[in-house]
Amino acid sequence: MRKLLLISCSLLALTPASAQTVDANGAKELSATLSKYFGTTAFKKKILSVKPEGDSYKITFSTTKLLEILPKQELFKGDFGEYSFLTKPLADGSWDVSSKNSVNGSVEINAPTGKESTKWSIDNMEFRGVFDPKIAAFSSGTATYDGFKMSSSASTQEMEATVGRVKSEMSAAAGASGGVDFTQVQTGENFKETISFKSAPASEETVTEGEAKPATPSAPEELMKVSINAASVGADAKGSGIRNVEILDLWAFLVAHSGDFTKTLEKKTKLSGTEQAELKTKLLAALPLWRNLTGSYRLSDINVETPIGPFIAKNISQELNFDGISKDGTYIYALRTNGLQYPTLPIPDWTTPFLPTDVELSFGTAGIDLDTITRGAIKEMDLNKEKPLSDEFTENTAAAFMLNPPKIVISKSLVRTVDAELTVEGEVTFATLKPQSRTTWEMAGFDKLVDRLNKASEEEPEIKNYIVFVKLAKDFGNELPDGRIQWIVDQKSDGSIQVNGNAVKGPDAAGKPLFDSSIFGVAPDDDTTATDDGAAASDDDALDSEDAPVGGEQQKVAPDAAQ
């Protein structure tokens, strides 16, 4: 995927006029065009090169040349491979792109705990696609490679991973509401990963005083090995309204003025007022970056071998759903694990049916106004000031955010066992910085769960103490037509809680806020309480007065209150 980004950036500025003739002059003209996005140094130092090859141009990216121009350092060294592709103009103004490479790379890092190294290789990597400069994206493309290998080594851990044949397909088109819409699907076969955990290497500090230091330090001992196998691995991505052209136009401006952003002794940049105005125009044009972006990563038919036995899952996936910069943005993350099976665990037999077979968690935030903040920051920004954004703007923005904070959203999440399923969904808001929530809980198989507990209590009598509370929970619930038990839980900002409209907890005691307001710059109240006559009583005095007998006798608690 990094290679596709390189190809996209390399081709975005090309037009039919600049590519009608494939010759040395065309390669020179193409290099000049690409330097707008990569800088002239990239071509002078041969990090990027363009040359005619048959009816195409060959564009090559050398990571070796890139590393050569970096400041000398001892932290890491690496070889990230060389990438090249062929591209030729088509009659409709688009470009045919193809490449075939086998890539090898490595990196070594001198970490405080010792040397760490990573190596990788990609066999027979091929790509073929059509790039459309009008949308700065591939209108179609297919990528394949025969296999991927990676290994890493550190002082206390070693890892090896392989993937079999991988295929990726993508498509993009101009969006109906502007920007670019795209989809990408990638699948791989036979994912394998082995992680070995080792004891820390012997150090001089571990040698007892007077004891001879061993000529050859003992090798680290392997403490544990975990192997992960999956029949398939996949990743999907989908986006709408991506501002490809505008983002790359902004990038070209930043490259052209890369030397102008360095602050002078007067703490000013070299950008003129006109150039700053142009920068702001391009930043605004790139908003909202995208309208919506989703992605997922998944493993299927997973077997995890551990020292206590194999853990098995049918599917494991992660999902993202992110809006762009908008006035009412939503950002959701989900983790799903289905078809879980366990080895023999050191737990009582009666607990085994309560282990989850499926777990799905989905949560995030909603109602985030990033548009107002971003547009306000762009308008306010002055790069020729010591603080590009004024203190007043920063304080006002923070205050506005605290007055209308985003809400936490729990999309439908669940835990499922062999007998039961518990789901929850809802939201939490923070008006006046005090949480207020409404969540809906539903459970199927409640009676089966109780039956399991009753049977388990024959072996573990103390379980009977908990069954009482489980049955009480059912009494608070409402039975739905499909047999599920439902609890709608409302927590008010005053701390009170209701379940299906029935109060189960009263408001919090007055004067005991949930949050410490001082963290938001609000001074805490004094530890004194004003009396009716204007005198101030300390907290200790207040407590003493509460505990004092009323009318000469200790005040009794009403029996109903205890119930």
Coordinates of C-alpha atoms in Angstrom, one line a residue:
M1 CA 0.0 0.0 0.0
R2 CA 2.9 2.4 0.6
K3 CA 3.9 1.7 -3.0
L4 CA 0.5 2.7 -4.3
L5 CA 0.8 6.0 -2.3
L6 CA 4.1 6.6 -4.0
I7 CA 2.6 5.9 -7.4
S8 CA -0.4 8.1 -6.8
C9 CA 1.8 11.1 -5.7
S10 CA 4.0 10.5 -8.7
L11 CA 1.2 10.6 -11.2
L12 CA -1.2 13.1 -9.8
A13 CA 0.1 16.1 -11.8
L14 CA 0.4 14.4 -15.1
T15 CA -1.7 15.6 -18.0
P16 CA -2.0 14.3 -21.6
A17 CA 0.0 17.2 -22.9
S18 CA 3.0 16.3 -20.7
A19 CA 3.0 12.7 -21.8
Q20 CA 2.2 12.4 -25.5
T21 CA 5.8 11.7 -26.4
V22 CA 7.8 9.1 -24.5
D23 CA 11.5 10.2 -24.9
A24 CA 14.3 11.8 -22.9
N25 CA 12.8 15.3 -23.2
G26 CA 9.5 13.9 -21.9
A27 CA 11.3 12.3 -19.0
K28 CA 12.9 15.6 -18.2
E29 CA 9.6 17.4 -18.3
L30 CA 8.0 14.7 -16.2
S31 CA 10.8 15.1 -13.6
A32 CA 10.2 18.8 -13.4
T33 CA 6.5 18.2 -12.9
L34 CA 7.0 15.6 -10.1
S35 CA 9.5 17.9 -8.3
K36 CA 6.5 20.1 -7.4
Y37 CA 5.4 17.3 -5.1
F38 CA 8.7 15.7 -4.0
G39 CA 11.1 18.7 -4.2
T40 CA 14.0 19.2 -6.5
T41 CA 16.4 17.6 -4.0
A42 CA 14.7 14.2 -4.6
F43 CA 15.9 14.3 -8.2
K44 CA 19.3 15.9 -7.7
K45 CA 20.2 13.2 -5.1
K46 CA 18.6 10.5 -7.3
I47 CA 16.1 9.5 -4.7
L48 CA 13.6 9.7 -7.5
S49 CA 14.5 9.1 -11.2
V50 CA 12.5 9.1 -14.4
K51 CA 13.7 7.6 -17.7
P52 CA 12.0 6.4 -20.9
E53 CA 11.7 2.6 -21.3
G54 CA 10.0 1.5 -24.5
D55 CA 6.5 3.1 -24.7
S56 CA 6.5 3.9 -21.0
Y57 CA 8.3 5.9 -18.4
K58 CA 10.1 4.1 -15.6
I59 CA 9.9 5.9 -12.3
T60 CA 12.2 4.6 -9.5
F61 CA 12.3 5.4 -5.8
S62 CA 15.5 4.6 -4.0
T63 CA 15.3 4.3 -0.2
T64 CA 19.1 3.9 -0.1
K65 CA 19.6 7.3 -1.6
L66 CA 17.0 8.8 0.8
L67 CA 18.9 7.4 3.8
E68 CA 22.1 8.9 2.5
I69 CA 20.9 12.5 2.8
L70 CA 19.7 12.1 6.4
P71 CA 21.8 13.4 9.2
K72 CA 24.4 10.8 10.5
Q73 CA 23.2 9.0 13.6
E74 CA 23.8 5.8 15.5
L75 CA 20.2 5.0 16.5
F76 CA 19.3 2.9 13.5
K77 CA 20.3 1.7 10.1
G78 CA 18.2 0.1 7.5
D79 CA 17.5 -0.9 3.9
F80 CA 14.0 -0.4 2.8
G81 CA 14.3 -1.6 -0.8
E82 CA 13.9 0.0 -4.2
Y83 CA 10.6 0.5 -5.9
S84 CA 9.9 1.1 -9.5
F85 CA 7.0 1.1 -11.9
L86 CA 6.2 1.7 -15.6
T87 CA 3.5 4.2 -16.7
K88 CA 2.3 5.2 -20.1
P89 CA -0.4 7.7 -21.3
L90 CA -3.7 6.6 -22.6
A91 CA -5.9 8.4 -25.1
D92 CA -8.5 9.6 -22.5
G93 CA -5.8 11.3 -20.4
S94 CA -5.4 8.6 -17.8
W95 CA -2.3 6.5 -17.2
D96 CA -1.7 2.8 -17.4
V97 CA 0.5 1.8 -14.5
S98 CA 2.3 -1.6 -14.0
S99 CA 5.0 -2.9 -11.8
K100 CA 6.7 -6.2 -10.8
N101 CA 9.1 -6.4 -8.0
S102 CA 10.4 -8.7 -5.2
V103 CA 11.2 -6.5 -2.2
N104 CA 13.5 -7.1 0.7
G105 CA 14.1 -4.8 3.6
S106 CA 15.6 -4.6 7.0
V107 CA 16.1 -2.2 9.9
E108 CA 18.3 -2.3 13.1
I109 CA 17.8 -0.1 16.1
N110 CA 20.2 0.4 19.0
A111 CA 17.6 0.5 21.8
P112 CA 18.5 1.0 25.5
T113 CA 17.7 -2.7 26.1
G114 CA 19.9 -3.9 23.3
K115 CA 19.9 -4.3 19.5
E116 CA 16.5 -4.8 17.9
S117 CA 16.2 -5.9 14.2
T118 CA 13.4 -6.5 11.7
K119 CA 13.5 -8.0 8.3
W120 CA 10.8 -8.5 5.7
S121 CA 10.4 -9.7 2.1
I122 CA 7.6 -9.7 -0.5
D123 CA 7.8 -12.2 -3.3
N124 CA 6.6 -11.5 -6.9
M125 CA 4.7 -8.3 -6.1
E126 CA 2.7 -7.2 -9.2
F127 CA 0.4 -4.3 -9.7
R128 CA -1.7 -3.2 -12.7
G129 CA -4.1 -0.2 -12.7
V130 CA -5.4 2.9 -14.4
F131 CA -4.6 6.3 -12.7
D132 CA -6.9 9.2 -13.4
P133 CA -5.3 12.6 -12.8
K134 CA -8.7 14.3 -12.6
I135 CA -9.5 12.6 -9.3
A136 CA -5.8 11.9 -8.3
A137 CA -6.7 8.3 -7.7
F138 CA -6.7 4.9 -9.4
S139 CA -10.0 4.4 -11.1
S140 CA -9.2 0.7 -11.1
G141 CA -6.3 -1.5 -9.9
T142 CA -5.3 -5.0 -8.9
A143 CA -2.3 -6.0 -6.8
T144 CA -1.0 -9.5 -6.0
Y145 CA 2.0 -11.0 -4.4
D146 CA 3.0 -14.7 -3.7
G147 CA 4.0 -14.3 -0.1
F148 CA 5.1 -12.0 2.7
K149 CA 7.6 -12.8 5.4
M150 CA 8.7 -10.8 8.4
S151 CA 10.9 -11.6 11.4
S152 CA 12.0 -9.4 14.3
S153 CA 14.4 -9.9 17.2
A154 CA 14.8 -8.1 20.5
S155 CA 16.4 -8.8 23.9
T156 CA 13.3 -10.5 25.3
Q157 CA 11.2 -11.4 22.3
E158 CA 11.5 -12.9 18.8
M159 CA 8.8 -13.0 16.2
E160 CA 8.3 -14.6 12.8
A161 CA 5.2 -14.1 10.6
T162 CA 4.2 -15.2 7.1
V163 CA 1.3 -14.7 4.8
G164 CA 0.6 -16.8 1.6
R165 CA -0.8 -15.3 -1.6
V166 CA -2.4 -11.9 -1.3
K167 CA -4.7 -10.1 -3.6
S168 CA -6.0 -6.5 -3.5
E169 CA -8.6 -4.8 -5.7
M170 CA -9.5 -1.1 -5.7
S171 CA -11.7 1.3 -7.6
A172 CA -12.4 5.1 -7.4
A173 CA -14.6 7.7 -9.0
A174 CA -15.6 11.3 -8.6
G175 CA -18.2 11.6 -5.8
A176 CA -21.7 12.9 -6.5
S177 CA -21.2 15.5 -3.7
G178 CA -17.6 16.3 -4.5
G179 CA -14.3 14.7 -3.7
V180 CA -13.6 11.0 -4.5
D181 CA -15.3 7.8 -3.5
F182 CA -13.2 4.7 -3.3
T183 CA -13.3 1.1 -2.2
Q184 CA -10.5 -1.4 -1.6
V185 CA -10.6 -5.1 -0.7
Q186 CA -7.5 -7.1 0.3
T187 CA -7.4 -10.8 1.1
G188 CA -4.5 -13.1 2.1
E189 CA -4.1 -16.8 2.8
N190 CA -2.5 -18.8 5.5
F191 CA -1.4 -16.2 8.1
K192 CA 1.1 -17.6 10.6
E193 CA 2.9 -15.8 13.5
T194 CA 5.1 -17.2 16.2
I195 CA 6.2 -15.1 19.2
S196 CA 8.8 -16.4 21.6
F197 CA 9.3 -14.6 24.9
K198 CA 12.8 -14.9 26.4
S199 CA 14.4 -14.1 29.7
A200 CA 16.4 -10.9 29.9
P201 CA 20.1 -11.2 29.0
A202 CA 22.5 -11.5 31.9
S203 CA 24.0 -8.2 33.0
E204 CA 27.1 -7.3 34.9
E205 CA 24.9 -6.2 37.8
T206 CA 23.7 -9.7 38.4
V207 CA 27.3 -11.0 39.2
T208 CA 27.9 -11.2 42.9
E209 CA 30.9 -9.2 44.2
G210 CA 34.0 -11.4 44.1
E211 CA 32.4 -13.9 41.8
A212 CA 34.2 -14.5 38.5
K213 CA 32.5 -13.2 35.5
P214 CA 31.6 -16.0 33.1
A215 CA 33.7 -16.0 29.9
T216 CA 30.6 -16.5 27.8
P217 CA 27.3 -15.1 29.1
S218 CA 24.5 -17.7 29.3
A219 CA 22.0 -17.6 26.4
P220 CA 18.6 -16.2 27.3
E221 CA 16.1 -18.8 28.3
E222 CA 12.8 -19.2 26.3
L223 CA 10.0 -18.5 28.7
M224 CA 6.9 -19.0 26.5
K225 CA 6.0 -19.4 22.9
V226 CA 2.7 -18.4 21.3
S227 CA 1.7 -19.4 17.8
I228 CA -1.1 -17.8 15.8
N229 CA -2.6 -19.4 12.7
A230 CA -5.4 -18.1 10.6
A231 CA -6.8 -19.6 7.4
S232 CA -7.3 -16.1 5.9
V233 CA -6.6 -12.5 6.7
G234 CA -8.3 -9.5 5.1
A235 CA -8.7 -5.8 5.1
D236 CA -11.4 -3.6 3.6
A237 CA -11.5 0.2 3.2
K238 CA -14.2 2.5 1.8
G239 CA -14.3 6.3 1.6
S240 CA -16.6 9.0 0.3
G241 CA -15.9 12.6 -0.4
I242 CA -12.1 12.3 -0.1
R243 CA -10.5 15.6 -1.0
N244 CA -7.7 14.0 -3.0
V245 CA -7.0 16.8 -5.4
E246 CA -7.3 19.6 -2.8
I247 CA -5.1 17.7 -0.3
L248 CA -2.4 17.1 -2.9
D249 CA -2.6 20.8 -4.0
L250 CA -2.0 21.8 -0.4
W251 CA 0.9 19.4 -0.3
A252 CA 2.5 21.0 -3.3
F253 CA 2.2 24.4 -1.6
L254 CA 4.0 23.1 1.5
V255 CA 6.8 21.6 -0.7
A256 CA 7.2 24.8 -2.6
H257 CA 7.5 26.8 0.6
S258 CA 9.2 24.2 2.8
G259 CA 12.1 26.6 3.5
D260 CA 9.8 29.5 4.3
F261 CA 8.3 28.0 7.5
T262 CA 11.6 28.2 9.4
K263 CA 11.4 30.8 12.1
T264 CA 13.8 33.7 12.0
L265 CA 15.5 35.3 15.1
E266 CA 12.5 37.6 15.2
K267 CA 10.3 34.5 15.5
K268 CA 8.7 35.1 12.1
T269 CA 8.5 32.9 9.1
K270 CA 9.4 34.0 5.6
L271 CA 5.8 33.7 4.5
S272 CA 4.4 37.0 3.3
G273 CA 0.8 38.0 4.0
T274 CA -0.3 37.0 0.5
E275 CA 1.3 33.6 0.9
Q276 CA -0.4 33.0 4.3
A277 CA -3.7 34.0 2.7
E278 CA -3.0 31.4 -0.1
L279 CA -2.2 28.8 2.5
K280 CA -5.5 29.4 4.4
T281 CA -7.4 29.2 1.1
K282 CA -5.9 25.8 0.4
L283 CA -6.4 24.5 3.9
L284 CA -10.1 25.5 3.7
A285 CA -10.4 23.9 0.3
A286 CA -9.2 20.6 1.7
L287 CA -11.9 20.4 4.3
P288 CA -13.6 18.2 5.5
L289 CA -10.7 15.9 4.3
W290 CA -13.3 13.2 3.7
R291 CA -17.0 12.9 4.3
N292 CA -16.9 9.3 5.7
L293 CA -14.1 6.7 6.0
T294 CA -14.6 3.1 7.1
G295 CA -12.1 0.3 7.4
S296 CA -11.9 -3.2 8.8
Y297 CA -9.2 -5.8 9.5
R298 CA -10.2 -9.5 10.1
L299 CA -8.8 -12.9 10.7
S300 CA -10.8 -16.1 10.0
D301 CA -10.5 -19.6 11.5
I302 CA -7.9 -18.7 14.1
N303 CA -6.0 -21.1 16.3
V304 CA -3.8 -19.7 19.0
E305 CA -1.4 -22.3 20.6
T306 CA -0.3 -21.4 24.1
P307 CA 1.4 -23.3 26.9
I308 CA -2.0 -24.1 28.5
G309 CA -3.5 -25.3 25.2
P310 CA -5.2 -23.9 22.0
F311 CA -7.7 -21.0 21.9
I312 CA -9.9 -21.1 18.8
A313 CA -12.0 -18.4 17.2
K314 CA -14.1 -18.4 14.0
N315 CA -13.6 -14.7 13.3
I316 CA -11.8 -11.8 14.9
S317 CA -12.2 -8.3 13.4
Q318 CA -11.6 -4.6 14.1
E319 CA -13.7 -1.9 12.4
L320 CA -13.4 1.9 12.2
N321 CA -16.1 4.3 11.0
F322 CA -14.9 7.9 11.0
D323 CA -16.5 11.1 9.7
G324 CA -14.4 13.9 8.4
I325 CA -14.1 17.3 9.9
S326 CA -17.8 18.3 10.4
K327 CA -20.1 20.1 12.7
D328 CA -21.6 16.8 14.0
G329 CA -19.0 14.2 13.6
T330 CA -19.2 10.6 14.7
Y331 CA -16.2 8.3 15.3
I332 CA -16.9 4.6 16.1
Y333 CA -14.5 1.7 16.8
A334 CA -15.7 -1.9 17.0
L335 CA -14.0 -5.2 18.1
R336 CA -15.7 -8.5 17.3
T337 CA -14.7 -12.0 18.3
N338 CA -17.0 -14.9 17.3
G339 CA -16.9 -18.7 17.8
L340 CA -14.6 -18.8 20.8
Q341 CA -13.4 -22.1 22.1
Y342 CA -11.1 -22.7 25.1
P343 CA -8.5 -25.2 26.3
T344 CA -9.0 -26.9 29.7
L345 CA -8.6 -24.0 32.1
P346 CA -7.8 -24.1 35.8
I347 CA -11.3 -23.1 36.8
P348 CA -14.2 -25.0 38.3
D349 CA -16.2 -27.1 35.8
W350 CA -19.5 -25.3 36.6
T351 CA -18.0 -21.9 35.3
T352 CA -17.2 -23.3 31.8
P353 CA -20.7 -22.6 30.4
F354 CA -20.3 -19.0 31.5
L355 CA -17.3 -18.4 29.3
P356 CA -18.2 -16.2 26.3
T357 CA -18.4 -17.7 22.8
D358 CA -18.9 -14.3 21.2
V359 CA -17.9 -10.8 22.2
E360 CA -18.8 -7.7 20.2
L361 CA -17.9 -4.3 21.5
S362 CA -18.8 -1.1 19.6
F363 CA -18.3 2.4 21.0
G364 CA -17.2 5.9 20.1
T365 CA -18.1 9.5 20.2
A366 CA -20.7 11.6 18.5
G367 CA -21.7 15.2 18.2
I368 CA -18.2 16.5 17.8
D369 CA -18.0 19.9 16.1
L370 CA -14.5 19.9 14.6
D371 CA -15.5 22.1 11.7
T372 CA -16.1 25.3 13.8
I373 CA -12.8 24.7 15.7
T374 CA -10.8 24.0 12.5
R375 CA -12.2 26.9 10.5
G376 CA -11.7 29.2 13.4
A377 CA -8.1 28.2 13.9
I378 CA -7.4 28.7 10.2
K379 CA -8.9 32.2 10.2
E380 CA -7.1 33.1 13.4
M381 CA -3.7 31.6 12.5
D382 CA -0.8 34.0 12.0
L383 CA 2.5 32.2 11.4
N384 CA 4.5 35.4 11.8
K385 CA 3.6 35.7 15.5
E386 CA 5.3 33.9 18.4
K387 CA 2.0 32.2 19.1
P388 CA 0.2 31.4 15.8
L389 CA -3.0 31.1 17.7
S390 CA -3.8 33.7 20.4
D391 CA -4.4 32.8 24.0
E392 CA -7.9 34.3 23.7
F393 CA -8.8 32.0 20.8
T394 CA -7.4 29.0 22.6
E395 CA -9.3 29.8 25.9
N396 CA -12.6 30.6 24.1
T397 CA -12.4 27.4 22.0
A398 CA -11.7 25.3 25.1
A399 CA -14.6 27.0 27.0
A400 CA -17.0 26.4 24.1
F401 CA -16.0 22.8 23.9
M402 CA -16.6 22.3 27.6
L403 CA -20.0 23.9 27.3
N404 CA -21.0 21.5 24.6
P405 CA -18.9 18.4 24.9
P406 CA -19.3 15.3 22.6
K407 CA -21.3 12.4 23.9
I408 CA -20.1 8.8 24.3
V409 CA -22.0 6.3 22.1
I410 CA -22.3 2.6 22.8
S411 CA -23.5 1.0 19.6
K412 CA -25.1 -2.4 20.0
S413 CA -22.6 -4.6 21.8
L414 CA -23.0 -8.1 23.2
V415 CA -21.6 -11.0 25.1
R416 CA -22.9 -14.4 24.2
T417 CA -22.5 -17.8 26.0
V418 CA -23.8 -21.3 25.2
D419 CA -27.0 -20.4 27.0
A420 CA -27.5 -16.7 27.1
E421 CA -26.9 -13.4 25.3
L422 CA -26.5 -9.9 26.9
T423 CA -26.7 -6.8 24.7
V424 CA -26.3 -3.1 25.5
E425 CA -26.6 0.1 23.6
G426 CA -27.0 3.7 24.6
E427 CA -25.2 7.0 25.1
V428 CA -23.6 9.2 27.8
T429 CA -23.8 13.0 27.7
F430 CA -21.9 15.5 29.8
A431 CA -24.0 18.6 30.2
T432 CA -22.4 20.9 32.8
L433 CA -19.6 18.3 33.0
K434 CA -21.9 15.9 34.8
P435 CA -22.6 12.6 33.1
Q436 CA -26.1 11.6 32.2
S437 CA -26.7 8.3 30.5
R438 CA -29.4 6.1 29.1
T439 CA -28.5 2.5 28.3
T440 CA -30.7 -0.4 27.2
W441 CA -29.8 -3.8 28.3
E442 CA -31.4 -7.0 27.0
M443 CA -30.8 -10.6 27.9
A444 CA -31.9 -13.8 26.3
G445 CA -31.7 -17.1 28.1
F446 CA -32.0 -15.6 31.6
D447 CA -33.8 -18.6 33.0
K448 CA -31.2 -21.0 31.6
L449 CA -28.5 -19.0 33.4
V450 CA -30.5 -19.3 36.7
D451 CA -30.8 -23.0 36.2
R452 CA -27.0 -23.2 35.7
L453 CA -26.4 -21.3 38.9
N454 CA -28.9 -23.5 40.8
K455 CA -27.2 -26.6 39.6
A456 CA -23.8 -25.2 40.5
S457 CA -24.9 -24.3 44.0
E458 CA -25.2 -28.0 44.7
E459 CA -21.4 -28.1 44.6
E460 CA -20.7 -24.6 45.7
P461 CA -23.4 -23.6 48.3
E462 CA -22.2 -20.0 48.6
I463 CA -23.5 -19.4 45.1
K464 CA -27.1 -19.4 46.5
N465 CA -26.2 -16.0 48.1
Y466 CA -25.8 -14.6 44.6
I467 CA -28.8 -16.2 43.0
V468 CA -31.0 -14.0 45.2
F469 CA -29.6 -10.9 43.5
V470 CA -29.8 -12.5 40.0
K471 CA -33.5 -13.1 40.6
L472 CA -33.9 -9.6 41.9
A473 CA -32.5 -8.2 38.7
K474 CA -35.1 -10.1 36.7
D475 CA -37.8 -8.5 38.9
F476 CA -36.6 -5.1 37.9
G477 CA -36.7 -6.1 34.2
N478 CA -39.5 -6.1 31.6
E479 CA -40.2 -9.2 29.6
L480 CA -40.4 -8.6 25.9
P481 CA -42.6 -10.6 23.5
D482 CA -39.6 -12.7 22.3
G483 CA -38.8 -13.7 25.9
R484 CA -35.9 -11.3 26.4
I485 CA -35.6 -9.4 29.7
Q486 CA -35.0 -5.7 29.2
W487 CA -33.6 -3.1 31.5
I488 CA -33.6 0.6 30.5
V489 CA -31.2 2.3 32.9
D490 CA -31.3 6.1 33.3
Q491 CA -28.6 7.9 35.3
K492 CA -29.3 11.5 35.8
S493 CA -26.8 14.3 36.2
D494 CA -27.6 14.5 39.9
G495 CA -26.4 10.9 40.4
S496 CA -29.9 9.3 40.7
I497 CA -30.5 6.1 38.9
Q498 CA -33.8 4.6 37.5
V499 CA -34.3 1.1 36.0
N500 CA -37.4 0.9 33.8
G501 CA -38.7 4.0 35.6
N502 CA -38.2 2.7 39.1
A503 CA -35.8 4.6 41.3
V504 CA -32.9 2.4 42.6
K505 CA -30.7 5.3 43.8
G506 CA -31.4 8.8 44.9
P507 CA -29.4 11.9 44.0
D508 CA -25.9 12.4 45.3
A509 CA -25.3 14.4 48.4
A510 CA -25.2 18.1 47.8
G511 CA -21.8 19.7 47.7
K512 CA -20.1 16.6 46.4
P513 CA -19.4 17.1 42.7
L514 CA -18.4 14.1 40.6
F515 CA -15.5 16.0 39.0
D516 CA -12.9 18.3 40.5
S517 CA -13.8 21.6 38.9
S518 CA -10.3 23.0 39.6
I519 CA -8.9 21.0 36.6
F520 CA -10.9 23.3 34.4
G521 CA -9.5 26.4 36.0
V522 CA -12.4 26.9 38.4
A523 CA -11.3 27.7 42.0
P524 CA -12.6 25.1 44.5
D525 CA -15.0 26.2 47.2
D526 CA -13.6 27.0 50.6
D527 CA -13.9 24.3 53.2
T528 CA -16.5 26.4 55.1
T529 CA -20.3 26.5 55.0
A530 CA -22.1 29.8 55.6
T531 CA -24.7 29.7 58.4
D532 CA -27.9 31.8 58.5
D533 CA -26.3 34.4 60.7
G534 CA -23.4 34.8 58.4
A535 CA -20.9 32.9 60.5
A536 CA -18.8 30.2 58.8
A537 CA -18.8 26.7 60.0
S538 CA -16.0 24.3 59.2
D539 CA -16.7 20.8 57.6
D540 CA -15.8 19.2 61.0
D541 CA -18.4 21.4 62.7
A542 CA -21.0 20.5 60.2
L543 CA -20.3 16.9 60.7
D544 CA -20.5 17.3 64.5
S545 CA -23.9 19.1 64.2
E546 CA -25.3 16.3 62.0
D547 CA -24.3 13.7 64.5
A548 CA -25.6 15.6 67.5
P549 CA -28.8 14.4 69.2
V550 CA -32.0 16.2 68.2
G551 CA -34.1 17.3 71.1
G552 CA -31.8 15.6 73.5
E553 CA -32.2 12.2 71.8
Q554 CA -30.3 10.5 68.9
Q555 CA -32.4 10.8 65.8
K556 CA -33.7 7.4 64.5
V557 CA -33.7 6.2 60.9
A558 CA -37.1 5.5 59.6
P559 CA -37.7 1.7 59.0
D560 CA -38.9 2.4 55.5
A561 CA -35.6 4.0 54.6
A562 CA -33.8 0.8 55.4
Q563 CA -36.1 -1.1 53.2

